CSV table of C-alpha atoms in Angstrom, one decimal:
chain,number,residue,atom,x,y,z
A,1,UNK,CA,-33.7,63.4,3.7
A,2,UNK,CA,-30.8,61.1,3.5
A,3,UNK,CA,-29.1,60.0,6.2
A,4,UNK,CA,-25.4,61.2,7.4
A,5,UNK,CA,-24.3,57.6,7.4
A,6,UNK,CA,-25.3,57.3,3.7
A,7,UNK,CA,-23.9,60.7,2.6
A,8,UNK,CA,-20.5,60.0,4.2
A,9,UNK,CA,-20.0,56.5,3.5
A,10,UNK,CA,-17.5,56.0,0.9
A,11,UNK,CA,-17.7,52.1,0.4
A,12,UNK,CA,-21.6,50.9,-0.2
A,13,UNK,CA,-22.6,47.8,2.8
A,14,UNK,CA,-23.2,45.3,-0.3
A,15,UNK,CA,-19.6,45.9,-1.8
A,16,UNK,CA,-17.3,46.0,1.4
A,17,UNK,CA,-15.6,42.6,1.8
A,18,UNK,CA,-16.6,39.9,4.2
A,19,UNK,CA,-14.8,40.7,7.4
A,20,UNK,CA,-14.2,36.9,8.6
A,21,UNK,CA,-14.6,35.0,4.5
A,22,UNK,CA,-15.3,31.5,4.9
A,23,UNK,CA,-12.5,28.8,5.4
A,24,UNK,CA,-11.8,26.8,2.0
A,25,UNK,CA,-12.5,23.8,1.7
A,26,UNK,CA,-15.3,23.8,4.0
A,27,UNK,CA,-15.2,22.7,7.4
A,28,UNK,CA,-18.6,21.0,6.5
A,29,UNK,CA,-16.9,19.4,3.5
A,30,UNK,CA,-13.9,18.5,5.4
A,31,UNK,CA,-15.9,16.2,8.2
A,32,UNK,CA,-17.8,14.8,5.3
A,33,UNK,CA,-14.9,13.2,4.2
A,34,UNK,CA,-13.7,12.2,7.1
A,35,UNK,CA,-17.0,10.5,7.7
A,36,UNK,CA,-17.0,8.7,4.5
A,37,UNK,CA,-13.1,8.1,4.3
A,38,UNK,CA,-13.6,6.7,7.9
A,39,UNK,CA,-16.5,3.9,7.2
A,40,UNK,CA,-14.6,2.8,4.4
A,41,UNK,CA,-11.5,2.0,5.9
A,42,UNK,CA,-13.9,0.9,8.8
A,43,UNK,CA,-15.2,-1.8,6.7
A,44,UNK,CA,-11.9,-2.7,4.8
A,45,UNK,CA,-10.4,-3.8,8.5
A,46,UNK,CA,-13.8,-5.5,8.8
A,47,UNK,CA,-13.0,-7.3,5.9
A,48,UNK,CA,-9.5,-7.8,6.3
A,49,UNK,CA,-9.7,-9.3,9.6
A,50,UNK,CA,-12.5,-11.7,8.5
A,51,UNK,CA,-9.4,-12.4,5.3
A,52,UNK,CA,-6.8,-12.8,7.9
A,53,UNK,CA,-8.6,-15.4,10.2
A,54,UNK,CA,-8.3,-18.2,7.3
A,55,UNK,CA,-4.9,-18.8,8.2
A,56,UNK,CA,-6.7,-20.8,11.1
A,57,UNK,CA,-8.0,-23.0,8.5
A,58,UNK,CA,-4.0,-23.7,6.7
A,59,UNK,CA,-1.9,-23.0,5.1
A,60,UNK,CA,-3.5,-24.6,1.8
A,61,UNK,CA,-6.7,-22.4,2.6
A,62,UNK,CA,-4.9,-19.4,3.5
A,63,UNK,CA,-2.9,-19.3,0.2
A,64,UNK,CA,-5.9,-20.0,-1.7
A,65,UNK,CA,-7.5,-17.0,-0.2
A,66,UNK,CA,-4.5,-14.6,-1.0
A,67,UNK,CA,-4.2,-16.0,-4.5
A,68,UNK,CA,-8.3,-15.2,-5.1
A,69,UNK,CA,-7.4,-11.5,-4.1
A,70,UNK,CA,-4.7,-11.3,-5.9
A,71,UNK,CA,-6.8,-12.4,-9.3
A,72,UNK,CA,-9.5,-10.9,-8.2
A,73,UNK,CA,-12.4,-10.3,-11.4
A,74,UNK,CA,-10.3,-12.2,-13.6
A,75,UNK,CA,-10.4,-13.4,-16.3
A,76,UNK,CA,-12.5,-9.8,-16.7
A,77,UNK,CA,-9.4,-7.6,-15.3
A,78,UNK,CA,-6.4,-9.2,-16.2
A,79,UNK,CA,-3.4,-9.9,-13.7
A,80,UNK,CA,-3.5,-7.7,-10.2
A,81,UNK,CA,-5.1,-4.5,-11.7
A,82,UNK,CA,-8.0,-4.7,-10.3
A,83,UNK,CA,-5.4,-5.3,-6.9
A,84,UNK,CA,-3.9,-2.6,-7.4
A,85,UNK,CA,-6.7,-0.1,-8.9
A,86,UNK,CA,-8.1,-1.2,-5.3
A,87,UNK,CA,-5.0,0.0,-3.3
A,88,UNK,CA,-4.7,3.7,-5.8
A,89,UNK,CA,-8.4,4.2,-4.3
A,90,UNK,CA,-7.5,2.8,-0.5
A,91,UNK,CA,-4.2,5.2,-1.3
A,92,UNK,CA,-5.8,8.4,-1.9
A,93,UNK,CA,-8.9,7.6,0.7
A,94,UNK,CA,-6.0,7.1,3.0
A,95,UNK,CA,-4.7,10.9,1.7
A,96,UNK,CA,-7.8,12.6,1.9
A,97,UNK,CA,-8.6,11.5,5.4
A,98,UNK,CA,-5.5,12.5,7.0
A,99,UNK,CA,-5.4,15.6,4.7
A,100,UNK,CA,-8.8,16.7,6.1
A,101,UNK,CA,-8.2,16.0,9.2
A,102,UNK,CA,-4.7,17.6,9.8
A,103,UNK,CA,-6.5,20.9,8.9
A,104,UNK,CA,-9.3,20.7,10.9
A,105,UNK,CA,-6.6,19.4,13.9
A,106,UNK,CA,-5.1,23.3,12.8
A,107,UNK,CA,-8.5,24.9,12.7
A,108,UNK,CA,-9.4,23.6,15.7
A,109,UNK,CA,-6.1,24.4,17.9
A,110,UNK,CA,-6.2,27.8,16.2
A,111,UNK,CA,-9.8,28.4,17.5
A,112,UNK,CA,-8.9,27.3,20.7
A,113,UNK,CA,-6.1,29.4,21.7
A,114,UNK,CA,-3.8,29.0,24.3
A,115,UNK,CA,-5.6,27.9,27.5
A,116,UNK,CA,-7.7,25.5,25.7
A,117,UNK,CA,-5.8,22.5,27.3
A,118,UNK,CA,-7.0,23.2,30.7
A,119,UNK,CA,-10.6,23.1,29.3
A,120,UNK,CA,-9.6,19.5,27.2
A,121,UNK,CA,-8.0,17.8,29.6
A,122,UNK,CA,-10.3,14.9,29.9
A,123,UNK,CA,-11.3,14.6,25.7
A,124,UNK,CA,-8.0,12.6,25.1
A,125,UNK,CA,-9.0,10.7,22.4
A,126,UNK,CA,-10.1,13.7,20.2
A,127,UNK,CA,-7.1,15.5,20.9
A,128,UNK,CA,-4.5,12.3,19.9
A,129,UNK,CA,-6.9,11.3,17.0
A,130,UNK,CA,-4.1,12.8,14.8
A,131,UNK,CA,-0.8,11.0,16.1
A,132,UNK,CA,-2.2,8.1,16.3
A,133,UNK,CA,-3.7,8.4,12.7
A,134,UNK,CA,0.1,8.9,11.6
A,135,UNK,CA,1.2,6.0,13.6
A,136,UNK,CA,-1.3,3.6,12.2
A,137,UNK,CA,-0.3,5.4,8.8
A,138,UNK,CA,3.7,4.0,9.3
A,139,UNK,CA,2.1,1.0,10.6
A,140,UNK,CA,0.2,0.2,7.6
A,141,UNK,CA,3.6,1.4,5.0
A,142,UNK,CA,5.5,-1.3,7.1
A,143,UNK,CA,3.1,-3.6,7.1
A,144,UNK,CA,2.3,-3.5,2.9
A,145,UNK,CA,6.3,-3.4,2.5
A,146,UNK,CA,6.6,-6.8,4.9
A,147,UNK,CA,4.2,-8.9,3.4
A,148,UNK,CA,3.4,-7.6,0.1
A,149,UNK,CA,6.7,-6.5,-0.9
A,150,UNK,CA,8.7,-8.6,0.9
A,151,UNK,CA,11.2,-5.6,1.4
A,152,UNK,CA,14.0,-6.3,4.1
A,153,UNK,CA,14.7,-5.8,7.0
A,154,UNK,CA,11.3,-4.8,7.2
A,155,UNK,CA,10.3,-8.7,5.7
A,156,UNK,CA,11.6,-11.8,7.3
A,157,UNK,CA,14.5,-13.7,5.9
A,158,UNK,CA,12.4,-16.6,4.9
A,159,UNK,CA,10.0,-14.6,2.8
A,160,UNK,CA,8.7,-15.8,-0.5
A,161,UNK,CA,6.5,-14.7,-2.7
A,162,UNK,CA,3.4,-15.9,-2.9
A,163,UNK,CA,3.7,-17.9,0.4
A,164,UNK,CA,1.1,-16.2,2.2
A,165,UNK,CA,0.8,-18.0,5.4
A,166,UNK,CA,4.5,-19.0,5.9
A,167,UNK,CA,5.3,-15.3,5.1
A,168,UNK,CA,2.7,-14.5,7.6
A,169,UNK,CA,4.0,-17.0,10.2
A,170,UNK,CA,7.4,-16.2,10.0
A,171,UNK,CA,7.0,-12.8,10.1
A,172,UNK,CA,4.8,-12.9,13.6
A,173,UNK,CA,7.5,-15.3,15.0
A,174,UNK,CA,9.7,-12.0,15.5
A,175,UNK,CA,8.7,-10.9,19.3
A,176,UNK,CA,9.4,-7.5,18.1
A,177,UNK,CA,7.5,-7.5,15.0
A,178,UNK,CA,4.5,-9.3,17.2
A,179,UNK,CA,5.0,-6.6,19.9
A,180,UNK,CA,4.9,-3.9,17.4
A,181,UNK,CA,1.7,-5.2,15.6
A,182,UNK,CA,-0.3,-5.8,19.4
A,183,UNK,CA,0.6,-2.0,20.3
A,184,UNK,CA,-0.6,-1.0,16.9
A,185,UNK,CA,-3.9,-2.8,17.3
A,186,UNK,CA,-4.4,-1.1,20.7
A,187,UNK,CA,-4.1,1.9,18.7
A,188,UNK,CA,-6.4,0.9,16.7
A,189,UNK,CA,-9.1,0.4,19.1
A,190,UNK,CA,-8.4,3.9,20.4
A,191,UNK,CA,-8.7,5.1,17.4
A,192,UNK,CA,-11.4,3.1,15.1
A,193,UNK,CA,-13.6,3.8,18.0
A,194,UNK,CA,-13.7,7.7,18.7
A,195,UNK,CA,-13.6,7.7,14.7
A,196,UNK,CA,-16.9,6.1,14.4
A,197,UNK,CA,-18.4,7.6,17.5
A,198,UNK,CA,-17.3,11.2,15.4
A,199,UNK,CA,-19.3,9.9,12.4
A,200,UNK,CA,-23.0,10.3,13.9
A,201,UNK,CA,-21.5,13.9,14.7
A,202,UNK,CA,-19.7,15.1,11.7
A,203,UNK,CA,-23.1,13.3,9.6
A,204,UNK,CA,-25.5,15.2,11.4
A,205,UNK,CA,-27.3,12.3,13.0
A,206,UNK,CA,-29.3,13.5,16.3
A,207,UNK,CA,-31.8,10.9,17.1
A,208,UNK,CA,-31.1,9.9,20.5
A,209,UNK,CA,-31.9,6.1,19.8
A,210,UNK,CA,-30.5,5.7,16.7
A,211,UNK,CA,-26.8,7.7,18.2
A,212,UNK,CA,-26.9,5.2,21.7
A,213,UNK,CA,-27.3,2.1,19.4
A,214,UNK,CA,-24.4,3.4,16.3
A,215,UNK,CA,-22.5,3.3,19.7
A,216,UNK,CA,-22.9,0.3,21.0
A,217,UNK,CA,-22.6,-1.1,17.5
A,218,UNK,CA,-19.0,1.0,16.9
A,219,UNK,CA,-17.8,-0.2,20.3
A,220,UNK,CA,-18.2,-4.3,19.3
A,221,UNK,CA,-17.2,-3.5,15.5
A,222,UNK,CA,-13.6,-1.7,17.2
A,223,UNK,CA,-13.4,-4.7,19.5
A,224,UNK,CA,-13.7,-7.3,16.9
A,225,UNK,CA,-11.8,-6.4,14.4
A,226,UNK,CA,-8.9,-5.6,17.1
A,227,UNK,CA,-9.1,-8.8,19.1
A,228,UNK,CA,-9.1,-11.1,15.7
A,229,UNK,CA,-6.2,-9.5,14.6
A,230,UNK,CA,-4.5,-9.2,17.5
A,231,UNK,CA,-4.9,-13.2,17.9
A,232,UNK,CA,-3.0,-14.1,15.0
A,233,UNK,CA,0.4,-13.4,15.9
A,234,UNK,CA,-0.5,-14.4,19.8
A,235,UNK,CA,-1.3,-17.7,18.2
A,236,UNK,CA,2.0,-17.5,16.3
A,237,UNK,CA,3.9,-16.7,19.4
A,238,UNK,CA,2.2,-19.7,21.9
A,239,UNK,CA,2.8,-22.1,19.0
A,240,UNK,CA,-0.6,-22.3,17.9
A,241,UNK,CA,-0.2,-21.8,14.4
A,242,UNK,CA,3.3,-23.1,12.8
């Protein structure tokens, strides 16, 4: 005898529709490539910073250094390409992260609900990760238009291209330019560090070791790279470097 349910049932169980279908992309997906997208731009300030602290070395050394970026693998890639093929990938890293992680800022906010905030109060860091991601995002468009471009106001007066470390000194001899780059790096620290304590999560690492010591090691790579960039145009503005 067949049951009532299956006599009076109009839609079979294995055609109705999923009642909840799964987000798309993925939240999985999504964390993924915040992970990656994070390391990477993790170890391009690593780099950069290490770049950056030439100009202690001259203004000879320091110009040398921007010039050997700037012709990077040639005579192999002629000119800046392989420059600028370097900044298309760093540009649509830079998308992808903050793409990924405006939507899971929504998804999260929208699983919440409304008295989530009383129950957050205390996870600051998490909850700010996006505004100061765009902050960091102008900082970085201001910064690539002042001493790349050499785009003014935004670029000193004395700016010329190709002078790496006068355009770098002059710029950091503003007080408001040098203010604006400290509060940035403060930023920075904020935020370079909850990202890469959120990689171990969003990765799926749960060793208890191996999480205390990515830690410890995120904590010194944040302060590094902030405190050696945030030297450079205290330097400039105690007369250190001229």
């Amino acid at each position: 005898m067949t049951s009532l349910t299956q006599d009076t049932d109009p839609i079979p169980r294995a055609e109705r529709p999923a009642a909840n279908p799964p987000p798309f992309p993925p939240t999985w997906a999504l964390k993924v490539t915040m992970a990656v997208t994070g390391m990477a731009f993790a170890a391009f300030l690593a780099f950069h910073m290490a770049g950056n602290l030439k100009v202690y070395l001259g203004a000879e050394d320091f110009d040398h250094y921007a010039d050997w970026l700037r012709t990077l693998l040639n005579p192999l890639v002629p000119g800046e390409v392989f420059l600028w093929i370097f900044r298309v990938v760093l540009g649509l890293s830079f998308v992808a992260h903050v793409g990924s992680g405006a939507i899971l800022w929504y998804r999260a906010r929208k699983a919440r609900g409304p008295h989530a905030r009383k129950i957050l109060v205390n996870r600051i860091s998490a909850r700010t990760m996006i505004w100061t991601g765009l902050i960091l995002g102008s900082f970085v468009t201001f910064h690539v238009l002042e001493l790349t471009v050499g785009m003014r106001p935004m670029a000193s007066d004395a700016f010329v291209q190709g002078s790496a470390y006068a355009n770098l000194v002059h710029s950091f001899s503003r007080p408001a330019v040098a203010f604006f780059y400290g509060l940035t790096m403060a930023l920075l620290a904020f935020h370079l560090s909850h990202g890469l304590l959120s990689v171990v999560n969003d990765l799926g690492a749960t060793g208890r070791r191996f999480r205390a010591v990515w830690f410890a090691i995120a904590g010194i790579v944040a302060v590094l790279i902030v405190l050696g960039n945030l030297s450079i145009p205290i330097a400039v503005q105690t007369g250190i470097l001229t």
